[in-house]
Coordinates of C-alpha atoms and ligand atoms in Angstrom, one line a residue:
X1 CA 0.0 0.0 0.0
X2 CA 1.7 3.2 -1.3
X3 CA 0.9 5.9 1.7
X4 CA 1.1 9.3 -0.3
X5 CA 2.7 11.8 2.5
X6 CA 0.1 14.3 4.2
X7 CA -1.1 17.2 2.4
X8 CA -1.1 20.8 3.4
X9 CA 1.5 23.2 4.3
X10 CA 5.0 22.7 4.2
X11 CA 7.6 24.3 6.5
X12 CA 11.1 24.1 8.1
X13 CA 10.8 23.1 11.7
X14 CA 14.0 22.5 13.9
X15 CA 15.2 19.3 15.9
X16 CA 14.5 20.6 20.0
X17 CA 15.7 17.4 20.9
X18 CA 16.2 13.5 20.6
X19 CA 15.4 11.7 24.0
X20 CA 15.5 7.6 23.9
X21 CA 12.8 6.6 26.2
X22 CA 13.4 3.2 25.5
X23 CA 16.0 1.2 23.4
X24 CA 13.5 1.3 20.7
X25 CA 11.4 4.2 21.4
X26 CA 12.9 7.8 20.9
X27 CA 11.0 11.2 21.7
X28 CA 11.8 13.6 19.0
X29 CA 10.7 17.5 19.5
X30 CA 10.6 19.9 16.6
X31 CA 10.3 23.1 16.7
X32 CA 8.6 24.6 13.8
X33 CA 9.9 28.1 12.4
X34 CA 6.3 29.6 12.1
X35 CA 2.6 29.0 13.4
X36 CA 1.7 25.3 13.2
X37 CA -2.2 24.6 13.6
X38 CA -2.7 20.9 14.2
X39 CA -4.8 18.8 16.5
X40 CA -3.4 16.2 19.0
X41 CA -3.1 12.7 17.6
X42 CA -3.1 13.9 13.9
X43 CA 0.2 13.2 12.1
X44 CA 2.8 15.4 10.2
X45 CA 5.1 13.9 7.5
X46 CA 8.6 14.5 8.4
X47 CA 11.1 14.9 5.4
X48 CA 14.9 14.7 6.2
X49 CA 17.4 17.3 4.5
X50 CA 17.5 15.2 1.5
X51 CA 13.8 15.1 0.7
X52 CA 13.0 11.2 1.8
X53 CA 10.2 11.3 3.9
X54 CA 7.5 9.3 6.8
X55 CA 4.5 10.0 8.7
X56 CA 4.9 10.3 12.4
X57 CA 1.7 11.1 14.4
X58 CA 1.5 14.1 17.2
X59 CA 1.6 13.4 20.8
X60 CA 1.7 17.3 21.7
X61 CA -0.9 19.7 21.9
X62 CA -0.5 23.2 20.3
X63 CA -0.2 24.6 23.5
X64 CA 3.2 22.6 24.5
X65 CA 5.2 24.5 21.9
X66 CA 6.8 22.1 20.3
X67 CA 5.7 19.2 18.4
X68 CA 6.4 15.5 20.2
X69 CA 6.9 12.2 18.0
X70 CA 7.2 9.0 19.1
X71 CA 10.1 7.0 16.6
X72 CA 10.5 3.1 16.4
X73 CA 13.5 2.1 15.5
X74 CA 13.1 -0.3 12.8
X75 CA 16.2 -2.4 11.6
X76 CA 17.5 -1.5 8.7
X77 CA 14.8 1.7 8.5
X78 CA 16.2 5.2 6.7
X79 CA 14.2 7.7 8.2
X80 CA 14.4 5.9 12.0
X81 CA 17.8 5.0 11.4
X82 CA 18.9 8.2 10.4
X83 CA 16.7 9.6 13.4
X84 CA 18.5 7.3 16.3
X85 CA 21.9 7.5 15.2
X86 CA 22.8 10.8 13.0
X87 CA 20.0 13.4 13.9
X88 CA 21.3 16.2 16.0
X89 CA 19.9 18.8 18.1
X90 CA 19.2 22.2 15.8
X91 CA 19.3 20.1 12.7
X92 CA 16.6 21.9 10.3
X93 CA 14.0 19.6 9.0
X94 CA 10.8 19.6 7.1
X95 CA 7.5 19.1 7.9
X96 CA 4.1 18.9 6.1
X97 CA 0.6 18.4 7.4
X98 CA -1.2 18.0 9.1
X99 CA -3.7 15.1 8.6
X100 CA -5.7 12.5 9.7
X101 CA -9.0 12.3 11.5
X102 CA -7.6 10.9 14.8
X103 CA -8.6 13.5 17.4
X104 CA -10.7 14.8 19.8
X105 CA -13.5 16.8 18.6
X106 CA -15.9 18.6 21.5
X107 CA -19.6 18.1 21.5
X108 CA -19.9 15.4 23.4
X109 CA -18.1 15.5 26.7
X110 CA -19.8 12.5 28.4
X111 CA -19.5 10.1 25.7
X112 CA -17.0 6.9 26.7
X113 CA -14.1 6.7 25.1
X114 CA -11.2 3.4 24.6
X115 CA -8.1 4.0 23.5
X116 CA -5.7 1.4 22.4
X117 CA -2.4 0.7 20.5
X118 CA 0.8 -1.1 20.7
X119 CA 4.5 0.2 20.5
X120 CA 4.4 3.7 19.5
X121 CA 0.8 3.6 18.5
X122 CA 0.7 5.4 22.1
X123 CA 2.1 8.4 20.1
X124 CA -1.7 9.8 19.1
X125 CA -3.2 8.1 21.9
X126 CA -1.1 10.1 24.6
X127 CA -2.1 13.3 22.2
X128 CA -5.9 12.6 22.1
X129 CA -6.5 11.6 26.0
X130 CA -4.5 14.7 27.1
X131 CA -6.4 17.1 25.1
X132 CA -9.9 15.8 25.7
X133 CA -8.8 15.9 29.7
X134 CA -7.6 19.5 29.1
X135 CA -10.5 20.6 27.6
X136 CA -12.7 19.2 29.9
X137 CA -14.2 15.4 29.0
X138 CA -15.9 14.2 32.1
X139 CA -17.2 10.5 30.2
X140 CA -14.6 7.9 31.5
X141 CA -11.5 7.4 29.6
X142 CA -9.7 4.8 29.4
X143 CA -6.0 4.4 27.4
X144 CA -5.1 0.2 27.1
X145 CA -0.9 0.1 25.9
X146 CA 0.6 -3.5 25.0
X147 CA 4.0 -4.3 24.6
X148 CA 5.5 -7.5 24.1
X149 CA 7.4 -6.5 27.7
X150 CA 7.4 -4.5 30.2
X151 CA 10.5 -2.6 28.8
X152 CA 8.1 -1.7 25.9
X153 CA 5.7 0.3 28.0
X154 CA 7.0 3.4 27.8
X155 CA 5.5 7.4 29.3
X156 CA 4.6 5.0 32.5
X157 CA 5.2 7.5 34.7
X158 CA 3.4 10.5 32.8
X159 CA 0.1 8.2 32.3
X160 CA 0.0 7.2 35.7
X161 CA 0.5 11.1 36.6
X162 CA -2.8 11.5 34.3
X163 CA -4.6 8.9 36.4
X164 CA -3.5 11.0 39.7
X165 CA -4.9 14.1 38.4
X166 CA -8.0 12.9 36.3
X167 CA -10.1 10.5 38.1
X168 CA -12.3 9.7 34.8
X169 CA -8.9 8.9 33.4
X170 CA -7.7 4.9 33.6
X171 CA -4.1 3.5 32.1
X172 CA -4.2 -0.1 31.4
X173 CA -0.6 -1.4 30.4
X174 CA -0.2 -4.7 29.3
X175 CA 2.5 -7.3 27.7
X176 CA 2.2 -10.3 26.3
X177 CA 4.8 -12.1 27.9
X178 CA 3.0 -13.4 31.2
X179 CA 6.3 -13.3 33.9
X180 CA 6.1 -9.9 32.9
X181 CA 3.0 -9.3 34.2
X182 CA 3.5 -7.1 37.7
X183 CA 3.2 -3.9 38.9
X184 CA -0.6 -3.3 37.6
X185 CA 0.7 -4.8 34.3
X186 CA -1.2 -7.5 33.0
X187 CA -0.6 -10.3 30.6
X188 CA -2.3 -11.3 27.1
X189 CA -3.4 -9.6 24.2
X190 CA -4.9 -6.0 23.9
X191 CA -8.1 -7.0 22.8
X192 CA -7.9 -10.0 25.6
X193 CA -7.9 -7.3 28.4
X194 CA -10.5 -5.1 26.4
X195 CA -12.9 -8.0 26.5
X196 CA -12.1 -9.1 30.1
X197 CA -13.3 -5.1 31.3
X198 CA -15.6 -4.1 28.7
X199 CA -17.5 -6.6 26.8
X200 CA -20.1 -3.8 25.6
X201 CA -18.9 -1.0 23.8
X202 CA -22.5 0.2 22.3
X203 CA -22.2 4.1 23.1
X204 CA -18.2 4.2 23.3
X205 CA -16.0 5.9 20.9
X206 CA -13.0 4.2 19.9
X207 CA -9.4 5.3 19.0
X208 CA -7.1 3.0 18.1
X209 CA -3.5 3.1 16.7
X210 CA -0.3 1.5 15.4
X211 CA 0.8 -1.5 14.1
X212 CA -1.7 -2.2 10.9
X213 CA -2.5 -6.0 12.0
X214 CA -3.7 -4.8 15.5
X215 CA -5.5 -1.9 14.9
X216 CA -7.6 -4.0 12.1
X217 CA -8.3 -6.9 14.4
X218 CA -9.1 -4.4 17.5
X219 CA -11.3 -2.7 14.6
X220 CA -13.4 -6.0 14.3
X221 CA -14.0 -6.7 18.1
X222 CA -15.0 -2.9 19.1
X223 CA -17.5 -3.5 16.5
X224 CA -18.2 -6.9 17.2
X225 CA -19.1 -5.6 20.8
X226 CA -21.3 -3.0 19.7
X227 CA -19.4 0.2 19.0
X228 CA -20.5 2.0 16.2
X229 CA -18.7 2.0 13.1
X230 CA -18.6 5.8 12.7
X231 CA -17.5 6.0 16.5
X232 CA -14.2 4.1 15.8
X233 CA -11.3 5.9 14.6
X234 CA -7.9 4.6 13.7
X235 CA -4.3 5.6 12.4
X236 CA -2.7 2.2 10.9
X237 CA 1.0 2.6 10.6
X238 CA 2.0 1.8 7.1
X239 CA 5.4 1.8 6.7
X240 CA 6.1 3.8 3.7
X241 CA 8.0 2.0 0.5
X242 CA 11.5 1.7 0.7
X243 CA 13.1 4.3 -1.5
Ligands
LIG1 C1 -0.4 7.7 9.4 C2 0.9 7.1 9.9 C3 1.3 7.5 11.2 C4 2.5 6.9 11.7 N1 2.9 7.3 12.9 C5 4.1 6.7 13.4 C6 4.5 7.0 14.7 O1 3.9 7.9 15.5 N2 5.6 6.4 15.2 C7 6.3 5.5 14.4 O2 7.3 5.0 14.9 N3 5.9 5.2 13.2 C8 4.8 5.8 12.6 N4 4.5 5.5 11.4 C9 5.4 4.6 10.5 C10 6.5 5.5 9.9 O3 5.9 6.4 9.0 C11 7.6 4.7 9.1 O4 7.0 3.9 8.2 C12 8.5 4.0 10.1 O5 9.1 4.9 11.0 C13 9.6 3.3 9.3 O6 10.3 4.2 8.5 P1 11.8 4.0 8.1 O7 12.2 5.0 7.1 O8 12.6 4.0 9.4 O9 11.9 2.5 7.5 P2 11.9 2.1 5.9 O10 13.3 2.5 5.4 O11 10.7 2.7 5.3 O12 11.8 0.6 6.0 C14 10.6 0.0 6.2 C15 10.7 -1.5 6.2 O13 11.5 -2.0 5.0 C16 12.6 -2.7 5.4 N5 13.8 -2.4 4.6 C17 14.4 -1.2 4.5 N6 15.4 -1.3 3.6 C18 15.4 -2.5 3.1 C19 16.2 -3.3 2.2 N7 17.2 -2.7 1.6 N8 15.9 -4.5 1.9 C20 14.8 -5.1 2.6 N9 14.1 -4.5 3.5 C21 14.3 -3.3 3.7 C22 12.9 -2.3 6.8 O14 13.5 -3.3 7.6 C23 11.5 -2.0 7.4 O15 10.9 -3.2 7.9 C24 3.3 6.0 10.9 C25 2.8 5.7 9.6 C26 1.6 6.2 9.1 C27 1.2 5.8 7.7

């Protein structure tokens, strides 16, 4: 599947800084060169000095300043490669965007919501729950991670921090790999633990992100257990063709 990179405006943005948050997760700020209007969870395209370019979704809110992407390092990748191991601080980049209909939209402040994603897929997610808190949701929401371990659950410390302060907030991390399973972590699949708390979604609104093969099956059993179609949306994370 050929992803074409997101329309709109393009402009030079610079590298705030790289921050590994894991061995495989990095936190890359950019700070754009002029106004930037973009919802949290939408995505920008990001093209490197040379012009190759990927989509990486927005974890920030306008009012942080900066723009915050969450990078996978994927072996032998160009644009994540080039991102863990060459980017500098005050590099100049590109960006364009921003798009995508991931976000939170007001109207509806009691309405449920479930958010879920694997790996960096938290990226949006983390976007989307902070600025329907910030702007005032009081329907319960509640933000299920999954990693294949516990080293893969990264921004622990800032979702639990959310729970503190929202009590309509919940953060359900869990791994696959069952020894792994302490600490309020629990073991099994995503959709597993989805099931397990909420078996009836009819009413919810659904937000789900990341890897393609998860976020179509999760697709399937929201519906399956009543959520309605137009209530579920979802960022897949096509990796782009090799260039
Ligand atoms: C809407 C959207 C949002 C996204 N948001 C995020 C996000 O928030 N965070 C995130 O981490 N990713 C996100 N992605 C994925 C991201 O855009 C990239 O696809 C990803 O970072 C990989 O890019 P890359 O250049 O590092 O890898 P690429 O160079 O594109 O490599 C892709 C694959 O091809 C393989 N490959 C590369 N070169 C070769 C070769 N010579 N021979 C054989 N195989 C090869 C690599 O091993 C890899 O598996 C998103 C994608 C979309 C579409």
């Amino acid at each position: 599947m050929v992803i074409e990179p997101a329309g709109g405006l393009e402009l030079k943005a610079t590298i705030e800084s790289l921050e590994h948050l894991t061995p495989t997760v990095l936190r890359l700020r950019l700070r754009p060169t002029e106004p930037f209007d973009y919802r949290a969870g939408q995505y920008v395209t990001l093209l490197r000095p040379d012009g190759l370019a990927r989509s990486y979704s927005l974890a920030s809110l306008p009012v942080d300043g900066t723009l915050e992407l969450h990078v996978r390092r994927t072996e032998r990748g160009q644009m994540s490669g080039w991102l863990f191991n060459q980017a500098r601080e005050n590099e100049s980049v590109s960006i364009r965007g921003p798009a995508g209909n991931c976000f939170y939209t007001l109207g509806n402040p009691q309405q449920p919501f479930l958010l879920a994603g694997t790996g960096t897929g938290l990226a949006p997610l983390l976007g989307i729950c902070r600025d329907a808190l910030h702007q005032g949701h009081t329907g319960p929401i509640s933000l299920y991670h999954g990693a294949l371990r516990k080293a893969g659950l990264y921004c622990r410390a800032e979702l639990n921090q959310l729970e503190s302060a929202y009590p309509n907030f919940r953060y359900h991390p869990v791994v696959l790999e069952n020894d792994e399973a302490t600490d309020g972590i629990r073991s099994g699949t995503l959709d597993q633990a989805i099931a397990a708390d909420l078996p009836k979604l009819a009413g919810w609104r659904g937000f789900i992100c990341g890897d393609p093969s998860i976020v179509r099956r999760l697709r399937k059993k929201l519906f399956l257990a009543g959520m309605a179609s137009r209530d579920i949306y979802a960022d897949e994370f096509v990796e782009a063709p090799v260039r």
